[in-house]
JSON list of C-alpha atoms in Angstrom, two decimals:
[
{"chain": "A", "resi": 1, "resn": "MET", "atom": "CA", "xyz": [7.10, 22.99, 0.87]},
{"chain": "A", "resi": 2, "resn": "ILE", "atom": "CA", "xyz": [5.45, 19.68, 0.13]},
{"chain": "A", "resi": 3, "resn": "LEU", "atom": "CA", "xyz": [2.88, 18.27, -1.94]},
{"chain": "A", "resi": 4, "resn": "ILE", "atom": "CA", "xyz": [0.61, 15.62, -0.24]},
{"chain": "A", "resi": 5, "resn": "SER", "atom": "CA", "xyz": [-2.17, 13.60, -1.96]},
{"chain": "A", "resi": 6, "resn": "ALA", "atom": "CA", "xyz": [-5.40, 15.09, -0.51]},
{"chain": "A", "resi": 7, "resn": "CYS", "atom": "CA", "xyz": [-6.83, 11.35, 0.24]},
{"chain": "A", "resi": 8, "resn": "LEU", "atom": "CA", "xyz": [-4.03, 10.79, 2.51]},
{"chain": "A", "resi": 9, "resn": "ALA", "atom": "CA", "xyz": [-5.21, 13.87, 4.68]},
{"chain": "A", "resi": 10, "resn": "GLY", "atom": "CA", "xyz": [-8.38, 12.67, 5.08]},
{"chain": "A", "resi": 11, "resn": "VAL", "atom": "CA", "xyz": [-10.17, 14.53, 2.07]},
{"chain": "A", "resi": 12, "resn": "HIS", "atom": "CA", "xyz": [-12.78, 12.48, 0.62]},
{"chain": "A", "resi": 13, "resn": "CYS", "atom": "CA", "xyz": [-11.66, 12.23, -3.03]},
{"chain": "A", "resi": 14, "resn": "ARG", "atom": "CA", "xyz": [-11.13, 8.74, -3.65]},
{"chain": "A", "resi": 15, "resn": "TYR", "atom": "CA", "xyz": [-13.04, 7.20, -6.38]},
{"chain": "A", "resi": 16, "resn": "ASN", "atom": "CA", "xyz": [-15.62, 5.90, -4.03]},
{"chain": "A", "resi": 17, "resn": "LEU", "atom": "CA", "xyz": [-15.92, 9.01, -2.11]},
{"chain": "A", "resi": 18, "resn": "GLY", "atom": "CA", "xyz": [-13.51, 7.63, 0.52]},
{"chain": "A", "resi": 19, "resn": "ASP", "atom": "CA", "xyz": [-10.27, 8.75, 1.90]},
{"chain": "A", "resi": 20, "resn": "ASN", "atom": "CA", "xyz": [-6.94, 6.84, 2.72]},
{"chain": "A", "resi": 21, "resn": "CYS", "atom": "CA", "xyz": [-6.40, 9.22, 6.17]},
{"chain": "A", "resi": 22, "resn": "SER", "atom": "CA", "xyz": [-2.85, 8.46, 7.10]},
{"chain": "A", "resi": 23, "resn": "GLU", "atom": "CA", "xyz": [-1.98, 9.47, 10.92]},
{"chain": "A", "resi": 24, "resn": "LYS", "atom": "CA", "xyz": [1.84, 9.64, 9.58]},
{"chain": "A", "resi": 25, "resn": "VAL", "atom": "CA", "xyz": [1.00, 11.88, 6.68]},
{"chain": "A", "resi": 26, "resn": "VAL", "atom": "CA", "xyz": [-1.27, 14.11, 9.05]},
{"chain": "A", "resi": 27, "resn": "GLU", "atom": "CA", "xyz": [1.68, 14.21, 11.45]},
{"chain": "A", "resi": 28, "resn": "VAL", "atom": "CA", "xyz": [3.92, 15.71, 8.40]},
{"chain": "A", "resi": 29, "resn": "ILE", "atom": "CA", "xyz": [1.11, 18.23, 7.56]},
{"chain": "A", "resi": 30, "resn": "GLY", "atom": "CA", "xyz": [1.03, 19.41, 11.18]},
{"chain": "A", "resi": 31, "resn": "GLY", "atom": "CA", "xyz": [5.01, 19.97, 10.88]},
{"chain": "A", "resi": 32, "resn": "GLN", "atom": "CA", "xyz": [5.81, 21.86, 7.76]},
{"chain": "A", "resi": 33, "resn": "PRO", "atom": "CA", "xyz": [3.98, 23.78, 4.93]},
{"chain": "A", "resi": 34, "resn": "SER", "atom": "CA", "xyz": [2.05, 21.42, 2.72]},
{"chain": "A", "resi": 35, "resn": "VAL", "atom": "CA", "xyz": [-0.44, 21.56, -0.22]},
{"chain": "A", "resi": 36, "resn": "LEU", "atom": "CA", "xyz": [-3.11, 18.71, -0.55]},
{"chain": "A", "resi": 37, "resn": "VAL", "atom": "CA", "xyz": [-3.81, 17.75, -4.30]},
{"chain": "A", "resi": 38, "resn": "CYS", "atom": "CA", "xyz": [-5.92, 15.26, -6.21]},
{"chain": "A", "resi": 39, "resn": "PRO", "atom": "CA", "xyz": [-4.54, 14.77, -9.58]},
{"chain": "A", "resi": 40, "resn": "GLU", "atom": "CA", "xyz": [-7.90, 13.13, -10.84]},
{"chain": "A", "resi": 41, "resn": "GLN", "atom": "CA", "xyz": [-9.98, 15.77, -9.65]},
{"chain": "A", "resi": 42, "resn": "LEU", "atom": "CA", "xyz": [-7.66, 18.49, -10.99]},
{"chain": "A", "resi": 43, "resn": "GLY", "atom": "CA", "xyz": [-7.96, 16.43, -14.25]},
{"chain": "A", "resi": 44, "resn": "GLY", "atom": "CA", "xyz": [-11.60, 17.20, -14.26]},
{"chain": "A", "resi": 45, "resn": "LEU", "atom": "CA", "xyz": [-12.82, 13.77, -13.05]},
{"chain": "A", "resi": 46, "resn": "SER", "atom": "CA", "xyz": [-15.66, 13.52, -10.73]},
{"chain": "A", "resi": 47, "resn": "THR", "atom": "CA", "xyz": [-16.11, 12.07, -7.31]},
{"chain": "A", "resi": 48, "resn": "PRO", "atom": "CA", "xyz": [-17.00, 9.55, -7.22]},
{"chain": "A", "resi": 49, "resn": "ARG", "atom": "CA", "xyz": [-15.97, 7.80, -10.13]},
{"chain": "A", "resi": 50, "resn": "HIS", "atom": "CA", "xyz": [-15.37, 4.45, -11.63]},
{"chain": "A", "resi": 51, "resn": "PRO", "atom": "CA", "xyz": [-11.82, 2.89, -10.38]},
{"chain": "A", "resi": 52, "resn": "ALA", "atom": "CA", "xyz": [-9.14, 3.38, -13.04]},
{"chain": "A", "resi": 53, "resn": "GLU", "atom": "CA", "xyz": [-5.68, 1.56, -13.57]},
{"chain": "A", "resi": 54, "resn": "ILE", "atom": "CA", "xyz": [-2.87, 1.82, -16.32]},
{"chain": "A", "resi": 55, "resn": "LEU", "atom": "CA", "xyz": [-3.29, -0.58, -19.26]},
{"chain": "A", "resi": 56, "resn": "GLY", "atom": "CA", "xyz": [-0.26, -1.31, -21.19]},
{"chain": "A", "resi": 57, "resn": "GLY", "atom": "CA", "xyz": [2.45, -0.09, -18.80]},
{"chain": "A", "resi": 58, "resn": "HIS", "atom": "CA", "xyz": [3.08, 2.55, -16.53]},
{"chain": "A", "resi": 59, "resn": "GLY", "atom": "CA", "xyz": [3.04, 6.35, -15.65]},
{"chain": "A", "resi": 60, "resn": "GLU", "atom": "CA", "xyz": [5.91, 6.90, -17.90]},
{"chain": "A", "resi": 61, "resn": "ASP", "atom": "CA", "xyz": [4.50, 4.85, -20.87]},
{"chain": "A", "resi": 62, "resn": "VAL", "atom": "CA", "xyz": [1.10, 6.86, -20.63]},
{"chain": "A", "resi": 63, "resn": "LEU", "atom": "CA", "xyz": [3.27, 10.19, -20.60]},
{"chain": "A", "resi": 64, "resn": "ASN", "atom": "CA", "xyz": [4.85, 8.87, -23.79]},
{"chain": "A", "resi": 65, "resn": "GLY", "atom": "CA", "xyz": [1.86, 7.86, -25.77]},
{"chain": "A", "resi": 66, "resn": "LYS", "atom": "CA", "xyz": [2.46, 3.92, -25.26]},
{"chain": "A", "resi": 67, "resn": "ALA", "atom": "CA", "xyz": [-0.05, 3.01, -22.44]},
{"chain": "A", "resi": 68, "resn": "LYS", "atom": "CA", "xyz": [-3.51, 4.32, -21.45]},
{"chain": "A", "resi": 69, "resn": "VAL", "atom": "CA", "xyz": [-5.68, 4.92, -18.16]},
{"chain": "A", "resi": 70, "resn": "ILE", "atom": "CA", "xyz": [-8.84, 3.15, -18.13]},
{"chain": "A", "resi": 71, "resn": "ASN", "atom": "CA", "xyz": [-11.70, 2.81, -15.90]},
{"chain": "A", "resi": 72, "resn": "SER", "atom": "CA", "xyz": [-13.36, -0.49, -14.90]},
{"chain": "A", "resi": 73, "resn": "LYS", "atom": "CA", "xyz": [-15.98, 0.20, -17.60]},
{"chain": "A", "resi": 74, "resn": "GLY", "atom": "CA", "xyz": [-13.31, 0.31, -20.20]},
{"chain": "A", "resi": 75, "resn": "GLU", "atom": "CA", "xyz": [-13.69, 3.92, -20.70]},
{"chain": "A", "resi": 76, "resn": "ASP", "atom": "CA", "xyz": [-10.39, 5.64, -21.60]},
{"chain": "A", "resi": 77, "resn": "LEU", "atom": "CA", "xyz": [-9.24, 8.23, -18.87]},
{"chain": "A", "resi": 78, "resn": "THR", "atom": "CA", "xyz": [-5.79, 8.98, -20.21]},
{"chain": "A", "resi": 79, "resn": "GLU", "atom": "CA", "xyz": [-6.17, 12.54, -20.98]},
{"chain": "A", "resi": 80, "resn": "PRO", "atom": "CA", "xyz": [-7.69, 13.86, -17.74]},
{"chain": "A", "resi": 81, "resn": "PHE", "atom": "CA", "xyz": [-5.01, 11.88, -15.95]},
{"chain": "A", "resi": 82, "resn": "ILE", "atom": "CA", "xyz": [-2.27, 13.69, -17.64]},
{"chain": "A", "resi": 83, "resn": "ARG", "atom": "CA", "xyz": [-3.92, 16.99, -17.34]},
{"chain": "A", "resi": 84, "resn": "GLY", "atom": "CA", "xyz": [-4.31, 16.30, -13.63]},
{"chain": "A", "resi": 85, "resn": "ALA", "atom": "CA", "xyz": [-0.49, 15.55, -13.40]},
{"chain": "A", "resi": 86, "resn": "GLU", "atom": "CA", "xyz": [0.36, 18.51, -15.49]},
{"chain": "A", "resi": 87, "resn": "GLU", "atom": "CA", "xyz": [-1.74, 20.71, -13.01]},
{"chain": "A", "resi": 88, "resn": "VAL", "atom": "CA", "xyz": [-0.03, 19.12, -10.00]},
{"chain": "A", "resi": 89, "resn": "LEU", "atom": "CA", "xyz": [3.16, 19.75, -11.42]},
{"chain": "A", "resi": 90, "resn": "GLU", "atom": "CA", "xyz": [2.30, 23.54, -12.06]},
{"chain": "A", "resi": 91, "resn": "ILE", "atom": "CA", "xyz": [1.08, 23.74, -8.32]},
{"chain": "A", "resi": 92, "resn": "ALA", "atom": "CA", "xyz": [4.51, 22.33, -7.34]},
{"chain": "A", "resi": 93, "resn": "ARG", "atom": "CA", "xyz": [6.25, 24.95, -9.38]},
{"chain": "A", "resi": 94, "resn": "LEU", "atom": "CA", "xyz": [4.20, 27.69, -8.10]},
{"chain": "A", "resi": 95, "resn": "TYR", "atom": "CA", "xyz": [4.90, 26.76, -4.28]},
{"chain": "A", "resi": 96, "resn": "GLY", "atom": "CA", "xyz": [8.56, 25.59, -4.63]},
{"chain": "A", "resi": 97, "resn": "ALA", "atom": "CA", "xyz": [7.69, 22.21, -3.87]},
{"chain": "A", "resi": 98, "resn": "LYS", "atom": "CA", "xyz": [10.67, 19.72, -3.86]},
{"chain": "A", "resi": 99, "resn": "LYS", "atom": "CA", "xyz": [9.09, 16.76, -2.73]},
{"chain": "A", "resi": 100, "resn": "ALA", "atom": "CA", "xyz": [5.62, 14.99, -2.46]},
{"chain": "A", "resi": 101, "resn": "ILE", "atom": "CA", "xyz": [3.84, 12.23, -0.62]},
{"chain": "A", "resi": 102, "resn": "LEU", "atom": "CA", "xyz": [1.72, 10.50, -2.67]},
{"chain": "A", "resi": 103, "resn": "LYS", "atom": "CA", "xyz": [-0.92, 7.70, -2.31]},
{"chain": "A", "resi": 104, "resn": "SER", "atom": "CA", "xyz": [0.71, 4.20, -3.05]},
{"chain": "A", "resi": 105, "resn": "ARG", "atom": "CA", "xyz": [-0.33, 2.02, -5.88]},
{"chain": "A", "resi": 106, "resn": "SER", "atom": "CA", "xyz": [-2.64, 4.77, -7.53]},
{"chain": "A", "resi": 107, "resn": "PRO", "atom": "CA", "xyz": [-2.76, 5.16, -11.21]},
{"chain": "A", "resi": 108, "resn": "SER", "atom": "CA", "xyz": [-1.78, 8.81, -10.60]},
{"chain": "A", "resi": 109, "resn": "CYS", "atom": "CA", "xyz": [0.16, 8.84, -7.41]},
{"chain": "A", "resi": 110, "resn": "GLY", "atom": "CA", "xyz": [1.57, 5.60, -7.09]},
{"chain": "A", "resi": 111, "resn": "CYS", "atom": "CA", "xyz": [5.52, 5.22, -6.82]},
{"chain": "A", "resi": 112, "resn": "CYS", "atom": "CA", "xyz": [7.20, 2.21, -7.81]},
{"chain": "A", "resi": 113, "resn": "LYS", "atom": "CA", "xyz": [4.11, 0.17, -7.26]},
{"chain": "A", "resi": 114, "resn": "ILE", "atom": "CA", "xyz": [0.78, 0.21, -9.37]},
{"chain": "A", "resi": 115, "resn": "TYR", "atom": "CA", "xyz": [-1.95, -1.94, -10.42]},
{"chain": "A", "resi": 116, "resn": "ASP", "atom": "CA", "xyz": [-1.35, -3.74, -13.66]},
{"chain": "A", "resi": 117, "resn": "GLY", "atom": "CA", "xyz": [-4.49, -2.70, -15.72]},
{"chain": "A", "resi": 118, "resn": "SER", "atom": "CA", "xyz": [-6.52, -5.85, -14.96]},
{"chain": "A", "resi": 119, "resn": "PHE", "atom": "CA", "xyz": [-8.60, -4.86, -12.03]},
{"chain": "A", "resi": 120, "resn": "SER", "atom": "CA", "xyz": [-7.78, -8.09, -10.25]},
{"chain": "A", "resi": 121, "resn": "GLY", "atom": "CA", "xyz": [-5.53, -6.43, -7.70]},
{"chain": "A", "resi": 122, "resn": "LYS", "atom": "CA", "xyz": [-2.08, -7.57, -9.53]},
{"chain": "A", "resi": 123, "resn": "ILE", "atom": "CA", "xyz": [0.84, -5.32, -8.58]},
{"chain": "A", "resi": 124, "resn": "ILE", "atom": "CA", "xyz": [3.41, -4.43, -11.13]},
{"chain": "A", "resi": 125, "resn": "HIS", "atom": "CA", "xyz": [6.66, -2.29, -10.85]},
{"chain": "A", "resi": 126, "resn": "GLY", "atom": "CA", "xyz": [6.34, 1.27, -11.98]},
{"chain": "A", "resi": 127, "resn": "ASP", "atom": "CA", "xyz": [4.93, 4.65, -11.38]},
{"chain": "A", "resi": 128, "resn": "GLY", "atom": "CA", "xyz": [1.61, 6.42, -11.70]},
{"chain": "A", "resi": 129, "resn": "VAL", "atom": "CA", "xyz": [1.13, 9.06, -14.25]},
{"chain": "A", "resi": 130, "resn": "THR", "atom": "CA", "xyz": [1.50, 12.25, -11.79]},
{"chain": "A", "resi": 131, "resn": "THR", "atom": "CA", "xyz": [4.44, 10.65, -10.03]},
{"chain": "A", "resi": 132, "resn": "ALA", "atom": "CA", "xyz": [6.01, 9.93, -13.40]},
{"chain": "A", "resi": 133, "resn": "LEU", "atom": "CA", "xyz": [5.97, 13.47, -14.49]},
{"chain": "A", "resi": 134, "resn": "LEU", "atom": "CA", "xyz": [6.83, 14.89, -10.85]},
{"chain": "A", "resi": 135, "resn": "LYS", "atom": "CA", "xyz": [10.22, 12.60, -11.11]},
{"chain": "A", "resi": 136, "resn": "ARG", "atom": "CA", "xyz": [10.87, 13.70, -14.72]},
{"chain": "A", "resi": 137, "resn": "ASN", "atom": "CA", "xyz": [11.03, 17.32, -13.35]},
{"chain": "A", "resi": 138, "resn": "GLY", "atom": "CA", "xyz": [13.08, 16.60, -10.45]},
{"chain": "A", "resi": 139, "resn": "ILE", "atom": "CA", "xyz": [10.71, 16.13, -7.61]},
{"chain": "A", "resi": 140, "resn": "GLU", "atom": "CA", "xyz": [11.30, 13.66, -5.18]},
{"chain": "A", "resi": 141, "resn": "VAL", "atom": "CA", "xyz": [8.29, 11.18, -4.65]},
{"chain": "A", "resi": 142, "resn": "ILE", "atom": "CA", "xyz": [7.55, 8.77, -1.61]},
{"chain": "A", "resi": 143, "resn": "THR", "atom": "CA", "xyz": [4.60, 7.08, -0.60]},
{"chain": "A", "resi": 144, "resn": "GLU", "atom": "CA", "xyz": [2.86, 7.05, 2.78]},
{"chain": "A", "resi": 145, "resn": "GLU", "atom": "CA", "xyz": [4.06, 3.57, 3.31]},
{"chain": "A", "resi": 146, "resn": "GLU", "atom": "CA", "xyz": [7.84, 5.00, 3.30]},
{"chain": "A", "resi": 147, "resn": "LEU", "atom": "CA", "xyz": [7.18, 7.37, 6.01]},
{"chain": "A", "resi": 148, "resn": "THR", "atom": "CA", "xyz": [9.08, 6.31, 9.09]}
]
């Protein structure tokens, strides 16, 4: 069983009602059991919503209370991002998922690279909130960009 960011499978759950459909991901879904997840929606955020980024660190820092997730209006979305990450972890446990393919650079799903919190497009090293929680619990996370 594999977890997959729903937007990568064509679900219109991005902040702007769009998706990030990836042919490579769709091929993976067709070949093995998978569960689609959107941490932001699972955390209670609406679609559409204002874009969000991690301010003051990365996902592990958010989980440790040292950074926040804010949207482009400056609203603190830390709690729904953590709640969404916890829901994804619970789904992983329920389905026995040991691997996830998540959306690159996302404040939830980003793996190794995320936006820096300035809403300027600058990339920093770090994981999103959901990725950090999944890794903390032994689940392998890759992005759609790492599929071969």
